[in-house]
């Protein structure tokens, strides 16, 4: 049990207390003290769980939560939100925004640790059920971040993997270049990233997938679509 947990909390005493107790339980930890770096750290570190304080300087917890959910790299990471008493309305919004659970301050560390365990267990179970996609000789194993062709790793970069995942999980739906940019490049998609970037990555992805690459179908003047049933 050495899962990585990202702690986002501006109150240093609480952050230290969480850090100490989670480490004592055998978890690895990463700390952020404000919202903007929290979303970036989540994408970089890909923790198994995020403990997110609602009231933060700069970007608040709700906005951080929203950013984490729209970024393909972090969308599936479970979030436990910390709320202070009297933030009931925010708590509801938090759950709607995609937080998995919440704990009201002040909280006992035992209660928090048991929530952490429960959320991690739930997400592991969910992962086992949902995280493998197949089409022909192609297999996408999301929990191991691995694409296999005839059982052999296709050696994709993380972008190529996320691109393939976005296409395979869209259920044969057409995805525009812009939609793929947002899904795969997410927060990194600044103005310098052009839609042509998507075409370049699709090109290398197809090559690496060999014959299975033909399942990625070009939709002219629009984007791409994944055809699972293509012969
Ligand atoms: Ca706070």
PDB file of N, CA, C and O in Angstrom, residues 45-94:
ATOM      1  N   UNK A  45       1.661  14.301 -11.317  1.00  0.00           N
ATOM      2  CA  UNK A  45       1.940  13.213 -10.375  1.00  0.00           C
ATOM      3  C   UNK A  45       0.944  12.051 -10.478  1.00  0.00           C
ATOM      4  O   UNK A  45       1.223  10.945 -10.027  1.00  0.00           O
ATOM      5  N   UNK A  46      -0.205  12.316 -11.038  1.00  0.00           N
ATOM      6  CA  UNK A  46      -1.263  11.301 -11.133  1.00  0.00           C
ATOM      7  C   UNK A  46      -1.442  10.503  -9.842  1.00  0.00           C
ATOM      8  O   UNK A  46      -1.208   9.288  -9.803  1.00  0.00           O
ATOM      9  N   UNK A  47      -1.837  11.177  -8.775  1.00  0.00           N
ATOM     10  CA  UNK A  47      -2.005  10.465  -7.511  1.00  0.00           C
ATOM     11  C   UNK A  47      -3.196   9.508  -7.565  1.00  0.00           C
ATOM     12  O   UNK A  47      -4.038   9.625  -8.458  1.00  0.00           O
ATOM     13  N   UNK A  48      -3.240   8.578  -6.612  1.00  0.00           N
ATOM     14  CA  UNK A  48      -4.359   7.637  -6.543  1.00  0.00           C
ATOM     15  C   UNK A  48      -5.582   8.313  -5.950  1.00  0.00           C
ATOM     16  O   UNK A  48      -6.710   7.849  -6.139  1.00  0.00           O
ATOM     17  N   UNK A  49      -5.333   9.412  -5.220  1.00  0.00           N
ATOM     18  CA  UNK A  49      -6.423  10.114  -4.535  1.00  0.00           C
ATOM     19  C   UNK A  49      -5.993  11.555  -4.281  1.00  0.00           C
ATOM     20  O   UNK A  49      -4.807  11.833  -4.088  1.00  0.00           O
ATOM     21  N   UNK A  50      -6.983  12.460  -4.273  1.00  0.00           N
ATOM     22  CA  UNK A  50      -6.699  13.862  -3.947  1.00  0.00           C
ATOM     23  C   UNK A  50      -7.555  14.273  -2.756  1.00  0.00           C
ATOM     24  O   UNK A  50      -8.765  14.051  -2.761  1.00  0.00           O
ATOM     25  N   UNK A  51      -6.922  14.817  -1.731  1.00  0.00           N
ATOM     26  CA  UNK A  51      -7.659  15.416  -0.624  1.00  0.00           C
ATOM     27  C   UNK A  51      -7.624  16.913  -0.866  1.00  0.00           C
ATOM     28  O   UNK A  51      -6.554  17.518  -0.900  1.00  0.00           O
ATOM     29  N   UNK A  52      -8.802  17.490  -1.087  1.00  0.00           N
ATOM     30  CA  UNK A  52      -8.879  18.855  -1.598  1.00  0.00           C
ATOM     31  C   UNK A  52      -9.677  19.753  -0.666  1.00  0.00           C
ATOM     32  O   UNK A  52     -10.868  19.542  -0.464  1.00  0.00           O
ATOM     33  N   UNK A  53      -9.006  20.757  -0.121  1.00  0.00           N
ATOM     34  CA  UNK A  53      -9.690  21.734   0.718  1.00  0.00           C
ATOM     35  C   UNK A  53     -10.539  22.646  -0.167  1.00  0.00           C
ATOM     36  O   UNK A  53     -10.113  23.025  -1.249  1.00  0.00           O
ATOM     37  N   UNK A  54     -11.731  22.959   0.307  1.00  0.00           N
ATOM     38  CA  UNK A  54     -12.629  23.786  -0.501  1.00  0.00           C
ATOM     39  C   UNK A  54     -12.193  25.252  -0.546  1.00  0.00           C
ATOM     40  O   UNK A  54     -12.179  25.886  -1.597  1.00  0.00           O
ATOM     41  N   UNK A  55     -11.822  25.785   0.633  1.00  0.00           N
ATOM     42  CA  UNK A  55     -11.464  27.202   0.693  1.00  0.00           C
ATOM     43  C   UNK A  55      -9.964  27.369   0.514  1.00  0.00           C
ATOM     44  O   UNK A  55      -9.181  27.075   1.421  1.00  0.00           O
ATOM     45  N   UNK A  56      -9.574  27.820  -0.670  1.00  0.00           N
ATOM     46  CA  UNK A  56      -8.156  27.993  -0.981  1.00  0.00           C
ATOM     47  C   UNK A  56      -7.930  29.405  -1.508  1.00  0.00           C
ATOM     48  O   UNK A  56      -8.831  29.984  -2.103  1.00  0.00           O
ATOM     49  N   UNK A  57      -6.736  29.951  -1.312  1.00  0.00           N
ATOM     50  CA  UNK A  57      -6.439  31.244  -1.932  1.00  0.00           C
ATOM     51  C   UNK A  57      -6.310  31.065  -3.446  1.00  0.00           C
ATOM     52  O   UNK A  57      -5.912  29.999  -3.901  1.00  0.00           O
ATOM     53  N   UNK A  58      -6.650  32.073  -4.208  1.00  0.00           N
ATOM     54  CA  UNK A  58      -6.581  31.962  -5.674  1.00  0.00           C
ATOM     55  C   UNK A  58      -7.736  31.109  -6.172  1.00  0.00           C
ATOM     56  O   UNK A  58      -8.881  31.370  -5.858  1.00  0.00           O
ATOM     57  N   UNK A  59      -7.429  30.061  -6.922  1.00  0.00           N
ATOM     58  CA  UNK A  59      -8.469  29.141  -7.378  1.00  0.00           C
ATOM     59  C   UNK A  59      -9.042  28.407  -6.183  1.00  0.00           C
ATOM     60  O   UNK A  59      -8.305  27.804  -5.420  1.00  0.00           O
ATOM     61  N   UNK A  60     -10.361  28.406  -6.030  1.00  0.00           N
ATOM     62  CA  UNK A  60     -10.913  27.656  -4.900  1.00  0.00           C
ATOM     63  C   UNK A  60     -11.070  26.175  -5.252  1.00  0.00           C
ATOM     64  O   UNK A  60     -10.843  25.747  -6.384  1.00  0.00           O
ATOM     65  N   UNK A  61     -11.440  25.397  -4.240  1.00  0.00           N
ATOM     66  CA  UNK A  61     -11.506  23.944  -4.401  1.00  0.00           C
ATOM     67  C   UNK A  61     -12.454  23.500  -5.500  1.00  0.00           C
ATOM     68  O   UNK A  61     -12.187  22.521  -6.192  1.00  0.00           O
ATOM     69  N   UNK A  62     -13.553  24.224  -5.669  1.00  0.00           N
ATOM     70  CA  UNK A  62     -14.526  23.836  -6.701  1.00  0.00           C
ATOM     71  C   UNK A  62     -13.931  23.969  -8.100  1.00  0.00           C
ATOM     72  O   UNK A  62     -14.107  23.096  -8.943  1.00  0.00           O
ATOM     73  N   UNK A  63     -13.204  25.067  -8.313  1.00  0.00           N
ATOM     74  CA  UNK A  63     -12.584  25.284  -9.622  1.00  0.00           C
ATOM     75  C   UNK A  63     -11.474  24.248  -9.866  1.00  0.00           C
ATOM     76  O   UNK A  63     -11.326  23.727 -10.974  1.00  0.00           O
ATOM     77  N   UNK A  64     -10.716  23.950  -8.810  1.00  0.00           N
ATOM     78  CA  UNK A  64      -9.673  22.921  -8.934  1.00  0.00           C
ATOM     79  C   UNK A  64     -10.316  21.590  -9.313  1.00  0.00           C
ATOM     80  O   UNK A  64      -9.862  20.882 -10.208  1.00  0.00           O
ATOM     81  N   UNK A  65     -11.407  21.266  -8.640  1.00  0.00           N
ATOM     82  CA  UNK A  65     -12.142  20.032  -8.885  1.00  0.00           C
ATOM     83  C   UNK A  65     -12.611  19.968 -10.343  1.00  0.00           C
ATOM     84  O   UNK A  65     -12.448  18.955 -11.023  1.00  0.00           O
ATOM     85  N   UNK A  66     -13.150  21.102 -10.823  1.00  0.00           N
ATOM     86  CA  UNK A  66     -13.640  21.151 -12.195  1.00  0.00           C
ATOM     87  C   UNK A  66     -12.488  20.899 -13.188  1.00  0.00           C
ATOM     88  O   UNK A  66     -12.622  20.123 -14.123  1.00  0.00           O
ATOM     89  N   UNK A  67     -11.354  21.562 -12.944  1.00  0.00           N
ATOM     90  CA  UNK A  67     -10.198  21.408 -13.848  1.00  0.00           C
ATOM     91  C   UNK A  67      -9.690  19.973 -13.864  1.00  0.00           C
ATOM     92  O   UNK A  67      -9.292  19.450 -14.899  1.00  0.00           O
ATOM     93  N   UNK A  68      -9.683  19.350 -12.691  1.00  0.00           N
ATOM     94  CA  UNK A  68      -9.216  17.971 -12.593  1.00  0.00           C
ATOM     95  C   UNK A  68     -10.151  17.049 -13.379  1.00  0.00           C
ATOM     96  O   UNK A  68      -9.708  16.132 -14.062  1.00  0.00           O
ATOM     97  N   UNK A  69     -11.440  17.336 -13.332  1.00  0.00           N
ATOM     98  CA  UNK A  69     -12.411  16.478 -14.018  1.00  0.00           C
ATOM     99  C   UNK A  69     -12.420  16.633 -15.536  1.00  0.00           C
ATOM    100  O   UNK A  69     -12.763  15.699 -16.245  1.00  0.00           O
ATOM    101  N   UNK A  70     -12.078  17.828 -16.047  1.00  0.00           N
ATOM    102  CA  UNK A  70     -12.104  17.991 -17.510  1.00  0.00           C
ATOM    103  C   UNK A  70     -10.796  17.555 -18.163  1.00  0.00           C
ATOM    104  O   UNK A  70     -10.735  17.401 -19.371  1.00  0.00           O
ATOM    105  N   UNK A  71      -9.751  17.343 -17.385  1.00  0.00           N
ATOM    106  CA  UNK A  71      -8.462  16.919 -17.935  1.00  0.00           C
ATOM    107  C   UNK A  71      -8.428  15.382 -17.986  1.00  0.00           C
ATOM    108  O   UNK A  71      -8.562  14.728 -16.959  1.00  0.00           O
ATOM    109  N   UNK A  72      -8.262  14.844 -19.207  1.00  0.00           N
ATOM    110  CA  UNK A  72      -8.310  13.384 -19.372  1.00  0.00           C
ATOM    111  C   UNK A  72      -7.299  12.671 -18.475  1.00  0.00           C
ATOM    112  O   UNK A  72      -7.539  11.553 -18.023  1.00  0.00           O
ATOM    113  N   UNK A  73      -6.172  13.344 -18.201  1.00  0.00           N
ATOM    114  CA  UNK A  73      -5.125  12.703 -17.407  1.00  0.00           C
ATOM    115  C   UNK A  73      -5.546  12.531 -15.953  1.00  0.00           C
ATOM    116  O   UNK A  73      -5.017  11.701 -15.244  1.00  0.00           O
ATOM    117  N   UNK A  74      -6.473  13.373 -15.503  1.00  0.00           N
ATOM    118  CA  UNK A  74      -6.812  13.362 -14.074  1.00  0.00           C
ATOM    119  C   UNK A  74      -8.284  13.067 -13.802  1.00  0.00           C
ATOM    120  O   UNK A  74      -8.683  12.947 -12.655  1.00  0.00           O
ATOM    121  N   UNK A  75      -9.063  12.942 -14.870  1.00  0.00           N
ATOM    122  CA  UNK A  75     -10.525  12.849 -14.713  1.00  0.00           C
ATOM    123  C   UNK A  75     -10.973  11.720 -13.785  1.00  0.00           C
ATOM    124  O   UNK A  75     -11.971  11.846 -13.084  1.00  0.00           O
ATOM    125  N   UNK A  76     -10.218  10.612 -13.773  1.00  0.00           N
ATOM    126  CA  UNK A  76     -10.675   9.457 -13.010  1.00  0.00           C
ATOM    127  C   UNK A  76     -10.149   9.429 -11.571  1.00  0.00           C
ATOM    128  O   UNK A  76     -10.496   8.531 -10.803  1.00  0.00           O
ATOM    129  N   UNK A  77      -9.335  10.398 -11.202  1.00  0.00           N
ATOM    130  CA  UNK A  77      -8.755  10.368  -9.851  1.00  0.00           C
ATOM    131  C   UNK A  77      -9.815  10.749  -8.811  1.00  0.00           C
ATOM    132  O   UNK A  77     -10.438  11.799  -8.913  1.00  0.00           O
ATOM    133  N   UNK A  78     -10.041   9.892  -7.815  1.00  0.00           N
ATOM    134  CA  UNK A  78     -11.045  10.226  -6.806  1.00  0.00           C
ATOM    135  C   UNK A  78     -10.613  11.417  -5.946  1.00  0.00           C
ATOM    136  O   UNK A  78      -9.425  11.645  -5.726  1.00  0.00           O
ATOM    137  N   UNK A  79     -11.612  12.194  -5.513  1.00  0.00           N
ATOM    138  CA  UNK A  79     -11.363  13.398  -4.710  1.00  0.00           C
ATOM    139  C   UNK A  79     -12.185  13.349  -3.425  1.00  0.00           C
ATOM    140  O   UNK A  79     -13.382  13.085  -3.459  1.00  0.00           O
ATOM    141  N   UNK A  80     -11.510  13.587  -2.307  1.00  0.00           N
ATOM    142  CA  UNK A  80     -12.228  13.805  -1.047  1.00  0.00           C
ATOM    143  C   UNK A  80     -12.114  15.294  -0.747  1.00  0.00           C
ATOM    144  O   UNK A  80     -11.013  15.841  -0.671  1.00  0.00           O
ATOM    145  N   UNK A  81     -13.253  15.960  -0.599  1.00  0.00           N
ATOM    146  CA  UNK A  81     -13.225  17.391  -0.377  1.00  0.00           C
ATOM    147  C   UNK A  81     -13.328  17.693   1.117  1.00  0.00           C
ATOM    148  O   UNK A  81     -14.091  17.055   1.836  1.00  0.00           O
ATOM    149  N   UNK A  82     -12.527  18.652   1.563  1.00  0.00           N
ATOM    150  CA  UNK A  82     -12.604  19.102   2.948  1.00  0.00           C
ATOM    151  C   UNK A  82     -13.426  20.385   2.985  1.00  0.00           C
ATOM    152  O   UNK A  82     -13.126  21.336   2.263  1.00  0.00           O
ATOM    153  N   UNK A  83     -14.473  20.391   3.775  1.00  0.00           N
ATOM    154  CA  UNK A  83     -15.302  21.598   3.866  1.00  0.00           C
ATOM    155  C   UNK A  83     -15.385  22.025   5.322  1.00  0.00           C
ATOM    156  O   UNK A  83     -15.292  21.197   6.229  1.00  0.00           O
ATOM    157  N   UNK A  84     -15.542  23.330   5.555  1.00  0.00           N
ATOM    158  CA  UNK A  84     -15.739  23.812   6.914  1.00  0.00           C
ATOM    159  C   UNK A  84     -17.229  23.790   7.208  1.00  0.00           C
ATOM    160  O   UNK A  84     -18.052  23.715   6.299  1.00  0.00           O
ATOM    161  N   UNK A  85     -17.565  23.799   8.494  1.00  0.00           N
ATOM    162  CA  UNK A  85     -18.975  23.870   8.873  1.00  0.00           C
ATOM    163  C   UNK A  85     -19.596  25.109   8.248  1.00  0.00           C
ATOM    164  O   UNK A  85     -18.973  26.151   8.136  1.00  0.00           O
ATOM    165  N   UNK A  86     -20.849  25.006   7.818  1.00  0.00           N
ATOM    166  CA  UNK A  86     -21.532  26.160   7.248  1.00  0.00           C
ATOM    167  C   UNK A  86     -21.311  26.275   5.754  1.00  0.00           C
ATOM    168  O   UNK A  86     -21.756  27.218   5.128  1.00  0.00           O
ATOM    169  N   UNK A  87     -20.589  25.300   5.168  1.00  0.00           N
ATOM    170  CA  UNK A  87     -20.394  25.312   3.720  1.00  0.00           C
ATOM    171  C   UNK A  87     -21.255  24.230   3.064  1.00  0.00           C
ATOM    172  O   UNK A  87     -20.866  23.624   2.087  1.00  0.00           O
ATOM    173  N   UNK A  88     -22.442  24.008   3.651  1.00  0.00           N
ATOM    174  CA  UNK A  88     -23.322  22.926   3.188  1.00  0.00           C
ATOM    175  C   UNK A  88     -23.632  23.050   1.689  1.00  0.00           C
ATOM    176  O   UNK A  88     -23.583  22.074   0.962  1.00  0.00           O
ATOM    177  N   UNK A  89     -23.965  24.263   1.261  1.00  0.00           N
ATOM    178  CA  UNK A  89     -24.325  24.463  -0.150  1.00  0.00           C
ATOM    179  C   UNK A  89     -23.150  24.094  -1.043  1.00  0.00           C
ATOM    180  O   UNK A  89     -23.302  23.417  -2.040  1.00  0.00           O
ATOM    181  N   UNK A  90     -21.941  24.505  -0.643  1.00  0.00           N
ATOM    182  CA  UNK A  90     -20.750  24.205  -1.421  1.00  0.00           C
ATOM    183  C   UNK A  90     -20.477  22.711  -1.482  1.00  0.00           C
ATOM    184  O   UNK A  90     -19.949  22.203  -2.453  1.00  0.00           O
ATOM    185  N   UNK A  91     -20.848  22.039  -0.381  1.00  0.00           N
ATOM    186  CA  UNK A  91     -20.640  20.597  -0.313  1.00  0.00           C
ATOM    187  C   UNK A  91     -21.435  19.897  -1.417  1.00  0.00           C
ATOM    188  O   UNK A  91     -20.920  19.022  -2.101  1.00  0.00           O
ATOM    189  N   UNK A  92     -22.692  20.330  -1.574  1.00  0.00           N
ATOM    190  CA  UNK A  92     -23.547  19.751  -2.620  1.00  0.00           C
ATOM    191  C   UNK A  92     -22.946  20.042  -3.989  1.00  0.00           C
ATOM    192  O   UNK A  92     -22.813  19.159  -4.828  1.00  0.00           O
ATOM    193  N   UNK A  93     -22.550  21.289  -4.198  1.00  0.00           N
ATOM    194  CA  UNK A  93     -21.940  21.664  -5.476  1.00  0.00           C
ATOM    195  C   UNK A  93     -20.689  20.822  -5.706  1.00  0.00           C
ATOM    196  O   UNK A  93     -20.438  20.337  -6.802  1.00  0.00           O
ATOM    197  N   UNK A  94     -19.913  20.623  -4.643  1.00  0.00           N
ATOM    198  CA  UNK A  94     -18.684  19.831  -4.728  1.00  0.00           C
ATOM    199  C   UNK A  94     -18.957  18.423  -5.229  1.00  0.00           C
ATOM    200  O   UNK A  94     -18.261  17.910  -6.100  1.00  0.00           O
TER     201      UNK A  94
END
